[in-house]
Tab-separated table of C-alpha atoms in Angstrom:
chain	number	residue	atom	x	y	z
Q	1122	UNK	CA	112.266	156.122	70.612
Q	1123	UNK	CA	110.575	153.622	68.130
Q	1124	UNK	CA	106.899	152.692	69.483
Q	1125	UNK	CA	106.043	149.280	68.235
Q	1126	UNK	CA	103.204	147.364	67.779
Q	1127	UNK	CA	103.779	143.943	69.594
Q	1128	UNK	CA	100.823	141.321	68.966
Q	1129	UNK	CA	99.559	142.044	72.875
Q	1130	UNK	CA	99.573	145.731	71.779
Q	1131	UNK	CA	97.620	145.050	69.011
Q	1132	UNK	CA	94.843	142.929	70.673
Q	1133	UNK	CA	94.592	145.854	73.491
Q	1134	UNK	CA	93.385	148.072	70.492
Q	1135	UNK	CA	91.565	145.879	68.789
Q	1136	UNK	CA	89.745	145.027	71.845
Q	1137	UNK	CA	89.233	148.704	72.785
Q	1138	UNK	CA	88.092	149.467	69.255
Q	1139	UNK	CA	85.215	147.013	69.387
Q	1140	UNK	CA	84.008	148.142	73.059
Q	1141	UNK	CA	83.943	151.388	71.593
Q	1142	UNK	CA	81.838	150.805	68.489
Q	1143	UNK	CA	79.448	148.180	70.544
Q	1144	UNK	CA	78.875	151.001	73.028
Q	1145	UNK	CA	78.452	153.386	70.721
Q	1146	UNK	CA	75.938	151.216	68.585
Q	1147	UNK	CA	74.058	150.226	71.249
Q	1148	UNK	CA	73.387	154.105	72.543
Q	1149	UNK	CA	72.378	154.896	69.153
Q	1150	UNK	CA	71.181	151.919	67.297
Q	1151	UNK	CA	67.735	151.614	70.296
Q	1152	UNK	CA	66.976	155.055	69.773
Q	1153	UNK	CA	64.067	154.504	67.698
Q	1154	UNK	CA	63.216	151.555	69.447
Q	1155	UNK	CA	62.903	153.216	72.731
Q	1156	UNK	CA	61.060	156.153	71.020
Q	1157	UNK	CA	58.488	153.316	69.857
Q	1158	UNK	CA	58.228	152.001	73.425
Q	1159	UNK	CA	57.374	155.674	74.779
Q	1160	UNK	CA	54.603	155.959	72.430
Q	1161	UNK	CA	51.692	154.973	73.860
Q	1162	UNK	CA	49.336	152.509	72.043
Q	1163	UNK	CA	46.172	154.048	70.587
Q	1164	UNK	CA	42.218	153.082	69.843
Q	1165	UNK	CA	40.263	154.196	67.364
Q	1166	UNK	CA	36.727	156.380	68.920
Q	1167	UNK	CA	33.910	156.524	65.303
Q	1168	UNK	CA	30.631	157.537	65.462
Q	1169	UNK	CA	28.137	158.881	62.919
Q	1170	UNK	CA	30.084	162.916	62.899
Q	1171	UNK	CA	33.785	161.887	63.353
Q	1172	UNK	CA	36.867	159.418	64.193
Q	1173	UNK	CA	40.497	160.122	65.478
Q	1174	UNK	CA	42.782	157.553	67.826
Q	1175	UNK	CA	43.725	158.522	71.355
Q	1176	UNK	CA	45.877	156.667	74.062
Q	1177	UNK	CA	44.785	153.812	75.341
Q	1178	UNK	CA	45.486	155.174	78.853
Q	1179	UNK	CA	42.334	157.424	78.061
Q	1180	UNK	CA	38.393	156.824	77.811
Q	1181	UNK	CA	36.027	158.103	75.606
Q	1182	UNK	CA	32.678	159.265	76.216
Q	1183	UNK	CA	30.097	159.602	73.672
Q	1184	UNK	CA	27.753	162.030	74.862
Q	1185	UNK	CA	24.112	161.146	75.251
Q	1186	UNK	CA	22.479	164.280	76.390
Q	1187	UNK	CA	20.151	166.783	74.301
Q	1188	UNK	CA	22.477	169.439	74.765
Q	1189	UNK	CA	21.444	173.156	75.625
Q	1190	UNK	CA	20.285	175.735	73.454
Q	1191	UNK	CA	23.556	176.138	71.533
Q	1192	UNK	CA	26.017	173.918	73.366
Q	1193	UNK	CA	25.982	170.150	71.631
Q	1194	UNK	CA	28.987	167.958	72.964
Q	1195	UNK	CA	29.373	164.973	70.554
Q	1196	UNK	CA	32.227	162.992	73.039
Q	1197	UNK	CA	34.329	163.784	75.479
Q	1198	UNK	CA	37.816	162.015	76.445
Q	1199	UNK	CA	39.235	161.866	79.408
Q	1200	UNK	CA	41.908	160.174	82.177
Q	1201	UNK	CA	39.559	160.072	84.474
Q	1202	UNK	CA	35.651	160.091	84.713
Q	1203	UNK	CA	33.267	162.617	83.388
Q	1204	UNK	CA	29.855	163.895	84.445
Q	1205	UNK	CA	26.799	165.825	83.164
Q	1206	UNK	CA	28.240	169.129	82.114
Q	1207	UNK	CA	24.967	171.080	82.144
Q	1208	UNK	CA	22.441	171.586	85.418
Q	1209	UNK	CA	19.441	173.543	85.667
Q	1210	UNK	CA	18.305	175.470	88.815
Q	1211	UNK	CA	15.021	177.483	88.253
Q	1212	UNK	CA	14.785	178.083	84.332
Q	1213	UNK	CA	18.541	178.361	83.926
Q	1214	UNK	CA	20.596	176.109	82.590
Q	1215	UNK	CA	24.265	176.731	82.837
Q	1216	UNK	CA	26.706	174.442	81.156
Q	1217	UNK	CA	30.930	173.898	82.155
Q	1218	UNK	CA	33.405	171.316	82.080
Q	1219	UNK	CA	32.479	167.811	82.262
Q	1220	UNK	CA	35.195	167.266	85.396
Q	1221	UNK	CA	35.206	169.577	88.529
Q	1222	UNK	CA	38.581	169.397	89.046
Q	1223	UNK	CA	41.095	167.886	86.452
Q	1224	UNK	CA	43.484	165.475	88.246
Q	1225	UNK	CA	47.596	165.097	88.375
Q	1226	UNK	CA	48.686	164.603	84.787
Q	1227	UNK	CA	45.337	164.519	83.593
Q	1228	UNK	CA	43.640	165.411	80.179
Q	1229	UNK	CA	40.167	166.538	79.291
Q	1230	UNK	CA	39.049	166.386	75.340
Q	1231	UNK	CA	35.603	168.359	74.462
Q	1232	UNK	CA	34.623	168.011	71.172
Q	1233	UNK	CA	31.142	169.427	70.509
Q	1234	UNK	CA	29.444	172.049	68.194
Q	1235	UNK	CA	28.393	175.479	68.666
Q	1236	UNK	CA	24.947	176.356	67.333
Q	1237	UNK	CA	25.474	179.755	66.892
Q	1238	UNK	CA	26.418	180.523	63.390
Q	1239	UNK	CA	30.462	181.160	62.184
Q	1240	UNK	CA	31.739	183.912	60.534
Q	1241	UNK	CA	35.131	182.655	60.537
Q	1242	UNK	CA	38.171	180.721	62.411
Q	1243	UNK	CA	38.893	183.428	64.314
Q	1244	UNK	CA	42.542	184.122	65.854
Q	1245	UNK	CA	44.921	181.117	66.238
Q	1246	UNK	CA	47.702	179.038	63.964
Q	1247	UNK	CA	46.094	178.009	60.655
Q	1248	UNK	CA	46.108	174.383	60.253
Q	1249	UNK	CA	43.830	171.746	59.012
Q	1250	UNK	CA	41.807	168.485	60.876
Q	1251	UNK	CA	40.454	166.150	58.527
Q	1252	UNK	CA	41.025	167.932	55.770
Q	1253	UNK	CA	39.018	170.927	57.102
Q	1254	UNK	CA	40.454	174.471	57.816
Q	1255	UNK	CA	41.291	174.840	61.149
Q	1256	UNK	CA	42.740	177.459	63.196
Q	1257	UNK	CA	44.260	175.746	66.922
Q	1258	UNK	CA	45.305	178.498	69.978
Q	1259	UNK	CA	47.742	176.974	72.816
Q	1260	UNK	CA	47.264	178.717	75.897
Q	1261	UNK	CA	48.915	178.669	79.199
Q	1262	UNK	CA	46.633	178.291	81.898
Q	1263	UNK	CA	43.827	179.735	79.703
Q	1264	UNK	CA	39.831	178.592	80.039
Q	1265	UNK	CA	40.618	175.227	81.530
Q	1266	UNK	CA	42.295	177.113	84.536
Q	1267	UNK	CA	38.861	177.015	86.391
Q	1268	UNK	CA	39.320	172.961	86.611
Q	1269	UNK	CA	43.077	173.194	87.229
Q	1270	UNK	CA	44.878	172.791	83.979
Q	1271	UNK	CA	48.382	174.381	83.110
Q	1272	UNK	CA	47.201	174.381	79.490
Q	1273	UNK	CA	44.286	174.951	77.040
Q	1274	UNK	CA	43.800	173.788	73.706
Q	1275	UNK	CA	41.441	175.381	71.831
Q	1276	UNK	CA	40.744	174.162	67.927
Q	1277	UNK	CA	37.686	175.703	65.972
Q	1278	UNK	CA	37.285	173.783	62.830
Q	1279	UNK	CA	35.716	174.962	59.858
Q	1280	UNK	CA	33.029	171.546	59.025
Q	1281	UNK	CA	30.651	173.783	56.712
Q	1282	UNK	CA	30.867	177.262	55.225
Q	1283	UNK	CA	30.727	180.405	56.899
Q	1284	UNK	CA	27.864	181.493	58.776
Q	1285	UNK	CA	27.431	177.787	59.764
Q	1286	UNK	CA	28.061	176.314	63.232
Q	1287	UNK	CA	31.730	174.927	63.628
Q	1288	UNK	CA	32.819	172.059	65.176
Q	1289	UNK	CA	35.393	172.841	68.309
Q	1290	UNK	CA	37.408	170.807	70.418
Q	1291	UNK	CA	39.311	171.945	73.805
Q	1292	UNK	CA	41.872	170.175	75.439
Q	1293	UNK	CA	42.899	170.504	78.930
Q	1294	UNK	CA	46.120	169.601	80.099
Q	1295	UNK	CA	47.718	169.277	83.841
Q	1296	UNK	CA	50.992	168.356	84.400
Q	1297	UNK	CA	53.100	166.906	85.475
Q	1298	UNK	CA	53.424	165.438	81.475
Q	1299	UNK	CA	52.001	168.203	79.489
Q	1300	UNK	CA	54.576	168.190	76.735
Q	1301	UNK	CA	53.993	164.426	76.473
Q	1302	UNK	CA	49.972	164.962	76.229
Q	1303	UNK	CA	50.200	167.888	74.363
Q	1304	UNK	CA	51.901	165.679	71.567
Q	1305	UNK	CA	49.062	163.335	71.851
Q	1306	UNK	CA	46.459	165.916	71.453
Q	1307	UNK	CA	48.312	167.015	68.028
Q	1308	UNK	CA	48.255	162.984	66.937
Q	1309	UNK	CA	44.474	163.247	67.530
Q	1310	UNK	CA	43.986	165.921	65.906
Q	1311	UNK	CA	46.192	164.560	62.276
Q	1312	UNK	CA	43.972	161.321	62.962
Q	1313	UNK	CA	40.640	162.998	63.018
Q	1314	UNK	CA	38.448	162.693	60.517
Q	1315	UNK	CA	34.735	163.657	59.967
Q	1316	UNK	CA	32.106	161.408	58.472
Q	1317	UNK	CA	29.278	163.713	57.792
């Protein structure tokens, strides 16, 4: 038996062969275009010691303490609001997290420096912020555990020769939206860099 083509044939494919390549094209033609949409938008945080962009969904906090002994904060950033990391009962001073208890999906930034002098970067991935030697440990649970994170960041960055102080940051991360934050953190951290 002879199949042929008759012109209402033809249209049928035709027809079918468009849906198909409109369908198609329109699964993966927006894929970058929806990628753009998930990204959030970002600000720029500068001060006299360092930039770097972060969501918008997030607020920075330049720190206006003294600091303690060897514990200087320079900013903190944050989903939700931060308080005086450092209280004194007697003559001690003991200094933690600048949130008691990190929220649903929420993120914590420290940056600050330690005082006491550097040897080196320590254990960790080698990588570089701003151009700086770097070595960045991802941790589940980790430190930030006492406010209720699934994840620590920790990043020591080498800002002057060894024995100097460093410059560190620690992120903590709660889900749900960790992978999502955690990908933010890492844009931060290729955006930072330091001014003095």
């Amino acid at each position: 038996m002879e199949a042929r083509l008759t012109p209402r044939r033809l249209l049928v494919c035709a027809a079918a062969i468009v849906a198909l390549v409109s369908v198609t094209s329109a699964c993966g033609g927006g894929g970058d275009a929806q990628a753009a949409a998930k990204d959030p938008p970002l600000v720029k945080y500068s001060d006299s010691r360092l930039s770097f962009s972060y969501p918008s969904a997030w607020t920075a906090y330049p720190y206006s303490g003294h600091g303690e002994l060897h514990f200087q904060p320079i900013v903190y950033v944050s989903t939700q609001p931060v308080h005086e990391p450092c209280s004194t009962h007697g003559n001690t001073t003991s200094c933690g997290f600048p949130v008691g208890h990190l929220q649903a999906g929420g993120v914590l930034i420290t940056w600050q420096i330690n005082g006491i002098p550097a040897m080196g970067l320590g254990p960790g991935s080698r990588i570089h912020v701003g151009g700086h030697p770097a070595s960045l440990t991802d941790t589940a649970g980790g430190e930030c555990r006492r406010i209720g994170a699934d994840r620590t960041i920790d990043v020591a960055v080498e800002t002057s020769p060894p024995p100097s102080a460093f410059t560190y940051l620690t992120a903590c991360l709660r889900g749900p939206g960790v992978a999502a934050n955690e990908r933010s953190v890492k844009a931060l951290l290729a955006s930072t860099k330091f001014l003095s």
